Amino acid sequence: MADPMHGIAEDVRFDHAAASTLVTRCRTAASAIDSQAGVRAAWVQHGMEDFVGYYSQLFRQNGTVQASDARLLASRLREVATGVEQLAREATSEQERRQTAREWKQQ
């Protein structure tokens, strides 16, 4: 019969360094996107000077869409970072549980 505690024999496979790098890069990218919002809005405003007709309306709409998409992308990048941090905490907790179970099993 198989050992019901066979899962505790291996360490949790999780690359904490890679997770930390991903979190940092996601947050850095989100901040960079956020910091561009004002400049991009100014570019759209400047582009609208002396610009009339259908293409000016299309340009304005595209400016609105890119601003909305940028906010959404920055938000999603932060969500990824938060999720990866949670996974790292869960991996650490699981490793601690496995170590505790190994020690208990050896007694």
Short mmCIF file of N, CA, C and O in Angstrom, two decimals:
data_model
loop_
_atom_site.label_atom_id
_atom_site.label_comp_id
_atom_site.label_asym_id
_atom_site.label_seq_id
_atom_site.Cartn_x
_atom_site.Cartn_y
_atom_site.Cartn_z
N MET A 1 0.84 -1.17 0.00
CA MET A 1 0.00 0.00 0.00
C MET A 1 0.89 1.24 0.00
O MET A 1 1.91 1.31 0.68
N ALA A 2 0.50 2.22 -0.77
CA ALA A 2 1.29 3.45 -0.89
C ALA A 2 1.21 4.27 0.38
O ALA A 2 0.21 4.25 1.11
N ASP A 3 2.26 4.97 0.65
CA ASP A 3 2.33 5.85 1.81
C ASP A 3 1.43 7.06 1.57
O ASP A 3 1.61 7.80 0.61
N PRO A 4 0.44 7.28 2.43
CA PRO A 4 -0.47 8.42 2.23
C PRO A 4 0.23 9.78 2.38
O PRO A 4 -0.31 10.79 1.99
N MET A 5 1.44 9.78 2.95
CA MET A 5 2.16 11.03 3.12
C MET A 5 3.31 11.16 2.11
O MET A 5 4.25 11.93 2.32
N HIS A 6 3.21 10.44 0.99
CA HIS A 6 4.31 10.46 0.02
C HIS A 6 4.54 11.87 -0.56
O HIS A 6 5.64 12.17 -0.98
N GLY A 7 3.57 12.72 -0.56
CA GLY A 7 3.71 14.07 -1.11
C GLY A 7 4.64 14.97 -0.34
O GLY A 7 5.12 15.97 -0.87
N ILE A 8 4.93 14.61 0.90
CA ILE A 8 5.78 15.48 1.72
C ILE A 8 7.26 15.27 1.45
O ILE A 8 8.09 16.04 1.92
N ALA A 9 7.60 14.24 0.71
CA ALA A 9 9.00 13.90 0.50
C ALA A 9 9.74 14.95 -0.33
O ALA A 9 10.93 15.16 -0.14
N GLU A 10 9.04 15.58 -1.23
CA GLU A 10 9.69 16.57 -2.09
C GLU A 10 9.45 17.99 -1.58
O GLU A 10 8.39 18.29 -1.03
N ASP A 11 10.42 18.83 -1.82
CA ASP A 11 10.24 20.25 -1.53
C ASP A 11 9.28 20.85 -2.55
O ASP A 11 9.13 20.34 -3.66
N VAL A 12 8.66 21.94 -2.18
CA VAL A 12 7.80 22.67 -3.11
C VAL A 12 8.68 23.28 -4.18
O VAL A 12 9.68 23.93 -3.87
N ARG A 13 8.31 23.06 -5.42
CA ARG A 13 9.08 23.64 -6.53
C ARG A 13 8.52 25.02 -6.83
O ARG A 13 7.45 25.15 -7.41
N PHE A 14 9.24 26.02 -6.40
CA PHE A 14 8.83 27.40 -6.63
C PHE A 14 10.07 28.27 -6.65
O PHE A 14 10.89 28.20 -5.73
N ASP A 15 10.22 29.05 -7.67
CA ASP A 15 11.39 29.91 -7.81
C ASP A 15 11.07 31.28 -7.23
O ASP A 15 10.48 32.14 -7.90
N HIS A 16 11.43 31.47 -5.98
CA HIS A 16 11.12 32.73 -5.30
C HIS A 16 11.85 33.92 -5.93
O HIS A 16 11.30 35.03 -5.98
N ALA A 17 13.05 33.70 -6.42
CA ALA A 17 13.80 34.79 -7.06
C ALA A 17 13.10 35.24 -8.34
O ALA A 17 12.95 36.45 -8.59
N ALA A 18 12.66 34.28 -9.14
CA ALA A 18 11.95 34.61 -10.37
C ALA A 18 10.63 35.31 -10.06
O ALA A 18 10.24 36.27 -10.74
N ALA A 19 9.95 34.84 -9.02
CA ALA A 19 8.69 35.46 -8.62
C ALA A 19 8.92 36.90 -8.19
O ALA A 19 8.16 37.81 -8.57
N SER A 20 9.96 37.12 -7.41
CA SER A 20 10.28 38.47 -6.96
C SER A 20 10.61 39.38 -8.14
O SER A 20 10.18 40.54 -8.19
N THR A 21 11.36 38.86 -9.09
CA THR A 21 11.70 39.63 -10.29
C THR A 21 10.44 39.98 -11.07
O THR A 21 10.28 41.12 -11.53
N LEU A 22 9.54 39.02 -11.23
CA LEU A 22 8.29 39.26 -11.94
C LEU A 22 7.46 40.33 -11.25
O LEU A 22 6.92 41.23 -11.90
N VAL A 23 7.36 40.26 -9.94
CA VAL A 23 6.60 41.25 -9.17
C VAL A 23 7.19 42.64 -9.40
O VAL A 23 6.47 43.60 -9.70
N THR A 24 8.49 42.75 -9.30
CA THR A 24 9.16 44.04 -9.48
C THR A 24 8.93 44.58 -10.88
O THR A 24 8.60 45.76 -11.07
N ARG A 25 9.08 43.72 -11.87
CA ARG A 25 8.93 44.18 -13.26
C ARG A 25 7.49 44.56 -13.58
O ARG A 25 7.25 45.52 -14.32
N CYS A 26 6.54 43.83 -13.04
CA CYS A 26 5.13 44.18 -13.26
C CYS A 26 4.82 45.54 -12.64
O CYS A 26 4.17 46.39 -13.27
N ARG A 27 5.27 45.74 -11.43
CA ARG A 27 5.01 47.02 -10.76
C ARG A 27 5.74 48.17 -11.44
O ARG A 27 5.21 49.27 -11.55
N THR A 28 6.96 47.92 -11.88
CA THR A 28 7.71 48.95 -12.59
C THR A 28 7.02 49.32 -13.90
O THR A 28 6.90 50.51 -14.24
N ALA A 29 6.56 48.32 -14.63
CA ALA A 29 5.86 48.57 -15.89
C ALA A 29 4.56 49.34 -15.64
O ALA A 29 4.25 50.29 -16.37
N ALA A 30 3.83 48.96 -14.61
CA ALA A 30 2.58 49.66 -14.27
C ALA A 30 2.86 51.12 -13.93
O ALA A 30 2.15 52.02 -14.39
N SER A 31 3.90 51.37 -13.17
CA SER A 31 4.26 52.74 -12.81
C SER A 31 4.68 53.54 -14.04
O SER A 31 4.34 54.72 -14.17
N ALA A 32 5.42 52.91 -14.94
CA ALA A 32 5.84 53.59 -16.17
C ALA A 32 4.62 53.97 -17.01
O ALA A 32 4.56 55.09 -17.56
N ILE A 33 3.67 53.06 -17.12
CA ILE A 33 2.46 53.34 -17.88
C ILE A 33 1.70 54.50 -17.23
O ILE A 33 1.25 55.43 -17.92
N ASP A 34 1.55 54.44 -15.92
CA ASP A 34 0.86 55.52 -15.20
C ASP A 34 1.55 56.87 -15.40
O ASP A 34 0.89 57.89 -15.58
N SER A 35 2.88 56.86 -15.37
CA SER A 35 3.61 58.12 -15.47
C SER A 35 3.50 58.74 -16.86
O SER A 35 3.75 59.93 -17.03
N GLN A 36 3.14 57.95 -17.85
CA GLN A 36 3.00 58.46 -19.21
C GLN A 36 1.63 59.08 -19.48
O GLN A 36 1.45 59.75 -20.51
N ALA A 37 0.68 58.89 -18.59
CA ALA A 37 -0.70 59.32 -18.84
C ALA A 37 -0.79 60.81 -19.13
O ALA A 37 -1.44 61.23 -20.10
N GLY A 38 -0.15 61.63 -18.32
CA GLY A 38 -0.22 63.08 -18.52
C GLY A 38 0.40 63.51 -19.83
O GLY A 38 -0.15 64.35 -20.55
N VAL A 39 1.56 62.95 -20.14
CA VAL A 39 2.25 63.30 -21.38
C VAL A 39 1.42 62.88 -22.58
O VAL A 39 1.27 63.64 -23.55
N ARG A 40 0.87 61.68 -22.51
CA ARG A 40 0.05 61.21 -23.64
C ARG A 40 -1.19 62.08 -23.82
O ARG A 40 -1.58 62.39 -24.95
N ALA A 41 -1.82 62.47 -22.72
CA ALA A 41 -2.99 63.34 -22.81
C ALA A 41 -2.60 64.69 -23.43
O ALA A 41 -3.35 65.24 -24.25
N ALA A 42 -1.43 65.19 -23.06
CA ALA A 42 -0.96 66.45 -23.64
C ALA A 42 -0.70 66.30 -25.14
O ALA A 42 -1.00 67.21 -25.92
N TRP A 43 -0.15 65.16 -25.54
CA TRP A 43 0.09 64.93 -26.97
C TRP A 43 -1.22 64.92 -27.74
O TRP A 43 -1.32 65.46 -28.84
N VAL A 44 -2.22 64.25 -27.17
CA VAL A 44 -3.53 64.21 -27.83
C VAL A 44 -4.09 65.63 -27.93
O VAL A 44 -4.58 66.04 -29.00
N GLN A 45 -4.02 66.37 -26.84
CA GLN A 45 -4.53 67.74 -26.84
C GLN A 45 -3.80 68.59 -27.89
O GLN A 45 -4.41 69.32 -28.64
N HIS A 46 -2.48 68.46 -27.91
CA HIS A 46 -1.69 69.21 -28.88
C HIS A 46 -2.05 68.79 -30.31
O HIS A 46 -2.15 69.62 -31.21
N GLY A 47 -2.24 67.50 -30.51
CA GLY A 47 -2.60 67.00 -31.83
C GLY A 47 -3.96 67.48 -32.30
O GLY A 47 -4.21 67.57 -33.51
N MET A 48 -4.82 67.84 -31.38
CA MET A 48 -6.16 68.28 -31.73
C MET A 48 -6.20 69.76 -32.15
O MET A 48 -7.18 70.20 -32.73
N GLU A 49 -5.13 70.48 -31.87
CA GLU A 49 -5.09 71.89 -32.28
C GLU A 49 -5.13 71.97 -33.80
O GLU A 49 -4.38 71.29 -34.50
N ASP A 50 -6.02 72.77 -34.31
CA ASP A 50 -6.16 72.99 -35.76
C ASP A 50 -6.46 71.70 -36.52
O ASP A 50 -6.14 71.58 -37.70
N PHE A 51 -7.05 70.72 -35.87
CA PHE A 51 -7.37 69.44 -36.49
C PHE A 51 -8.88 69.30 -36.44
O PHE A 51 -9.48 69.27 -35.36
N VAL A 52 -9.54 69.22 -37.59
CA VAL A 52 -11.00 69.15 -37.63
C VAL A 52 -11.44 68.03 -38.57
O VAL A 52 -10.65 67.48 -39.33
N GLY A 53 -12.70 67.71 -38.49
CA GLY A 53 -13.28 66.72 -39.38
C GLY A 53 -13.30 65.32 -38.79
O GLY A 53 -13.05 65.11 -37.59
N TYR A 54 -13.61 64.38 -39.66
CA TYR A 54 -13.76 62.99 -39.23
C TYR A 54 -12.51 62.44 -38.57
O TYR A 54 -12.57 61.80 -37.53
N TYR A 55 -11.35 62.69 -39.16
CA TYR A 55 -10.12 62.12 -38.62
C TYR A 55 -9.74 62.74 -37.28
O TYR A 55 -9.12 62.09 -36.45
N SER A 56 -10.16 63.96 -37.06
CA SER A 56 -9.90 64.56 -35.74
C SER A 56 -10.75 63.85 -34.68
O SER A 56 -10.30 63.62 -33.56
N GLN A 57 -11.98 63.52 -35.05
CA GLN A 57 -12.84 62.78 -34.12
C GLN A 57 -12.27 61.39 -33.85
O GLN A 57 -12.26 60.92 -32.71
N LEU A 58 -11.81 60.75 -34.90
CA LEU A 58 -11.20 59.42 -34.75
C LEU A 58 -9.94 59.50 -33.88
O LEU A 58 -9.73 58.65 -33.01
N PHE A 59 -9.14 60.52 -34.10
CA PHE A 59 -7.93 60.73 -33.30
C PHE A 59 -8.29 60.92 -31.83
O PHE A 59 -7.66 60.33 -30.95
N ARG A 60 -9.30 61.74 -31.57
CA ARG A 60 -9.73 61.97 -30.18
C ARG A 60 -10.23 60.67 -29.54
O ARG A 60 -9.90 60.35 -28.41
N GLN A 61 -11.03 59.90 -30.29
CA GLN A 61 -11.54 58.62 -29.78
C GLN A 61 -10.39 57.66 -29.49
O GLN A 61 -10.39 56.97 -28.47
N ASN A 62 -9.42 57.62 -30.39
CA ASN A 62 -8.27 56.74 -30.17
C ASN A 62 -7.49 57.17 -28.93
O ASN A 62 -6.98 56.33 -28.18
N GLY A 63 -7.39 58.46 -28.71
CA GLY A 63 -6.73 58.96 -27.51
C GLY A 63 -7.45 58.52 -26.25
O GLY A 63 -6.83 58.14 -25.25
N THR A 64 -8.77 58.56 -26.30
CA THR A 64 -9.58 58.12 -25.16
C THR A 64 -9.41 56.62 -24.91
O THR A 64 -9.24 56.18 -23.78
N VAL A 65 -9.42 55.85 -25.99
CA VAL A 65 -9.27 54.40 -25.88
C VAL A 65 -7.89 54.04 -25.33
O VAL A 65 -7.76 53.21 -24.42
N GLN A 66 -6.83 54.68 -25.83
CA GLN A 66 -5.49 54.34 -25.35
C GLN A 66 -5.35 54.71 -23.88
O GLN A 66 -4.69 53.99 -23.13
N ALA A 67 -5.97 55.80 -23.44
CA ALA A 67 -5.88 56.18 -22.03
C ALA A 67 -6.59 55.15 -21.15
O ALA A 67 -6.07 54.73 -20.11
N SER A 68 -7.75 54.71 -21.60
CA SER A 68 -8.50 53.70 -20.86
C SER A 68 -7.74 52.37 -20.84
O SER A 68 -7.63 51.71 -19.79
N ASP A 69 -7.20 51.97 -21.98
CA ASP A 69 -6.44 50.73 -22.06
C ASP A 69 -5.18 50.78 -21.20
O ASP A 69 -4.81 49.79 -20.57
N ALA A 70 -4.54 51.94 -21.16
CA ALA A 70 -3.33 52.09 -20.34
C ALA A 70 -3.66 51.91 -18.86
O ALA A 70 -2.94 51.23 -18.13
N ARG A 71 -4.77 52.52 -18.42
CA ARG A 71 -5.17 52.35 -17.02
C ARG A 71 -5.48 50.89 -16.71
O ARG A 71 -5.09 50.37 -15.67
N LEU A 72 -6.18 50.23 -17.64
CA LEU A 72 -6.53 48.83 -17.45
C LEU A 72 -5.27 47.95 -17.43
O LEU A 72 -5.14 47.07 -16.57
N LEU A 73 -4.35 48.20 -18.33
CA LEU A 73 -3.12 47.41 -18.37
C LEU A 73 -2.32 47.59 -17.08
O LEU A 73 -1.84 46.60 -16.50
N ALA A 74 -2.19 48.81 -16.62
CA ALA A 74 -1.45 49.06 -15.37
C ALA A 74 -2.13 48.35 -14.20
O ALA A 74 -1.46 47.75 -13.35
N SER A 75 -3.44 48.38 -14.18
CA SER A 75 -4.19 47.70 -13.12
C SER A 75 -3.96 46.19 -13.17
O SER A 75 -3.73 45.55 -12.14
N ARG A 76 -3.99 45.63 -14.36
CA ARG A 76 -3.80 44.17 -14.51
C ARG A 76 -2.37 43.77 -14.14
O ARG A 76 -2.15 42.70 -13.55
N LEU A 77 -1.41 44.60 -14.49
CA LEU A 77 -0.03 44.30 -14.10
C LEU A 77 0.11 44.27 -12.58
O LEU A 77 0.80 43.42 -12.03
N ARG A 78 -0.56 45.19 -11.90
CA ARG A 78 -0.53 45.18 -10.43
C ARG A 78 -1.24 43.95 -9.86
O ARG A 78 -0.81 43.39 -8.86
N GLU A 79 -2.30 43.53 -10.52
CA GLU A 79 -2.99 42.31 -10.09
C GLU A 79 -2.09 41.09 -10.25
O GLU A 79 -2.08 40.21 -9.38
N VAL A 80 -1.35 41.03 -11.34
CA VAL A 80 -0.40 39.93 -11.53
C VAL A 80 0.63 39.93 -10.41
O VAL A 80 0.93 38.89 -9.82
N ALA A 81 1.16 41.11 -10.11
CA ALA A 81 2.17 41.21 -9.04
C ALA A 81 1.60 40.74 -7.71
O ALA A 81 2.24 39.97 -6.98
N THR A 82 0.40 41.16 -7.40
CA THR A 82 -0.24 40.75 -6.14
C THR A 82 -0.48 39.24 -6.13
O THR A 82 -0.25 38.58 -5.11
N GLY A 83 -0.93 38.70 -7.25
CA GLY A 83 -1.15 37.25 -7.34
C GLY A 83 0.12 36.45 -7.18
O GLY A 83 0.14 35.41 -6.50
N VAL A 84 1.20 36.91 -7.77
CA VAL A 84 2.48 36.21 -7.65
C VAL A 84 2.98 36.27 -6.21
O VAL A 84 3.51 35.29 -5.69
N GLU A 85 2.79 37.42 -5.55
CA GLU A 85 3.17 37.51 -4.14
C GLU A 85 2.38 36.52 -3.29
O GLU A 85 2.94 35.87 -2.40
N GLN A 86 1.09 36.38 -3.60
CA GLN A 86 0.26 35.41 -2.88
C GLN A 86 0.75 33.98 -3.13
O GLN A 86 0.84 33.18 -2.20
N LEU A 87 1.08 33.68 -4.38
CA LEU A 87 1.61 32.34 -4.70
C LEU A 87 2.90 32.08 -3.94
O LEU A 87 3.11 30.97 -3.43
N ALA A 88 3.76 33.07 -3.84
CA ALA A 88 5.02 32.91 -3.12
C ALA A 88 4.76 32.63 -1.64
O ALA A 88 5.41 31.77 -1.03
N ARG A 89 3.81 33.36 -1.06
CA ARG A 89 3.46 33.11 0.35
C ARG A 89 2.90 31.70 0.54
O ARG A 89 3.25 31.01 1.49
N GLU A 90 2.05 31.28 -0.38
CA GLU A 90 1.46 29.94 -0.30
C GLU A 90 2.52 28.86 -0.48
O GLU A 90 2.48 27.83 0.20
N ALA A 91 3.47 29.08 -1.38
CA ALA A 91 4.55 28.12 -1.57
C ALA A 91 5.40 28.00 -0.31
O ALA A 91 5.78 26.89 0.10
N THR A 92 5.67 29.12 0.33
CA THR A 92 6.44 29.11 1.59
C THR A 92 5.68 28.37 2.68
O THR A 92 6.25 27.54 3.39
N SER A 93 4.38 28.65 2.78
CA SER A 93 3.56 27.98 3.79
C SER A 93 3.51 26.48 3.55
O SER A 93 3.61 25.68 4.50
N GLU A 94 3.35 26.08 2.30
CA GLU A 94 3.29 24.66 1.98
C GLU A 94 4.62 23.99 2.29
O GLU A 94 4.65 22.87 2.83
N GLN A 95 5.73 24.66 1.99
CA GLN A 95 7.04 24.10 2.30
C GLN A 95 7.18 23.90 3.81
O GLN A 95 7.69 22.87 4.27
N GLU A 96 6.72 24.87 4.59
CA GLU A 96 6.77 24.75 6.05
C GLU A 96 5.92 23.58 6.53
O GLU A 96 6.33 22.82 7.42
N ARG A 97 4.73 23.40 5.93
CA ARG A 97 3.87 22.28 6.30
C ARG A 97 4.55 20.95 5.98
O ARG A 97 4.50 20.00 6.77
N ARG A 98 5.16 20.88 4.83
CA ARG A 98 5.85 19.64 4.44
C ARG A 98 7.01 19.34 5.39
O ARG A 98 7.21 18.19 5.78
N GLN A 99 7.77 20.36 5.74
CA GLN A 99 8.89 20.16 6.65
C GLN A 99 8.39 19.69 8.02
O GLN A 99 8.96 18.77 8.60
N THR A 100 7.32 20.30 8.50
CA THR A 100 6.74 19.89 9.78
C THR A 100 6.27 18.44 9.71
O THR A 100 6.50 17.66 10.64
N ALA A 101 5.63 18.06 8.61
CA ALA A 101 5.15 16.69 8.45
C ALA A 101 6.32 15.70 8.37
O ALA A 101 6.24 14.60 8.95
N ARG A 102 7.39 16.07 7.71
CA ARG A 102 8.57 15.20 7.65
C ARG A 102 9.14 14.96 9.04
O ARG A 102 9.49 13.84 9.40
N GLU A 103 9.25 16.03 9.80
CA GLU A 103 9.77 15.91 11.16
C GLU A 103 8.85 15.04 12.02
O GLU A 103 9.32 14.20 12.79
N TRP A 104 7.55 15.22 11.87
CA TRP A 104 6.59 14.41 12.62
C TRP A 104 6.71 12.94 12.23
O TRP A 104 6.69 12.05 13.08
N LYS A 105 6.85 12.67 10.94
CA LYS A 105 6.92 11.31 10.44
C LYS A 105 8.18 10.59 10.95
O LYS A 105 8.16 9.39 11.19
N GLN A 106 9.28 11.34 11.13
CA GLN A 106 10.52 10.73 11.60
C GLN A 106 10.47 10.38 13.08
O GLN A 106 11.30 9.61 13.55
N GLN A 107 9.57 10.95 13.83
CA GLN A 107 9.50 10.68 15.27
C GLN A 107 9.02 9.30 15.57
O GLN A 107 8.38 8.61 14.95
#
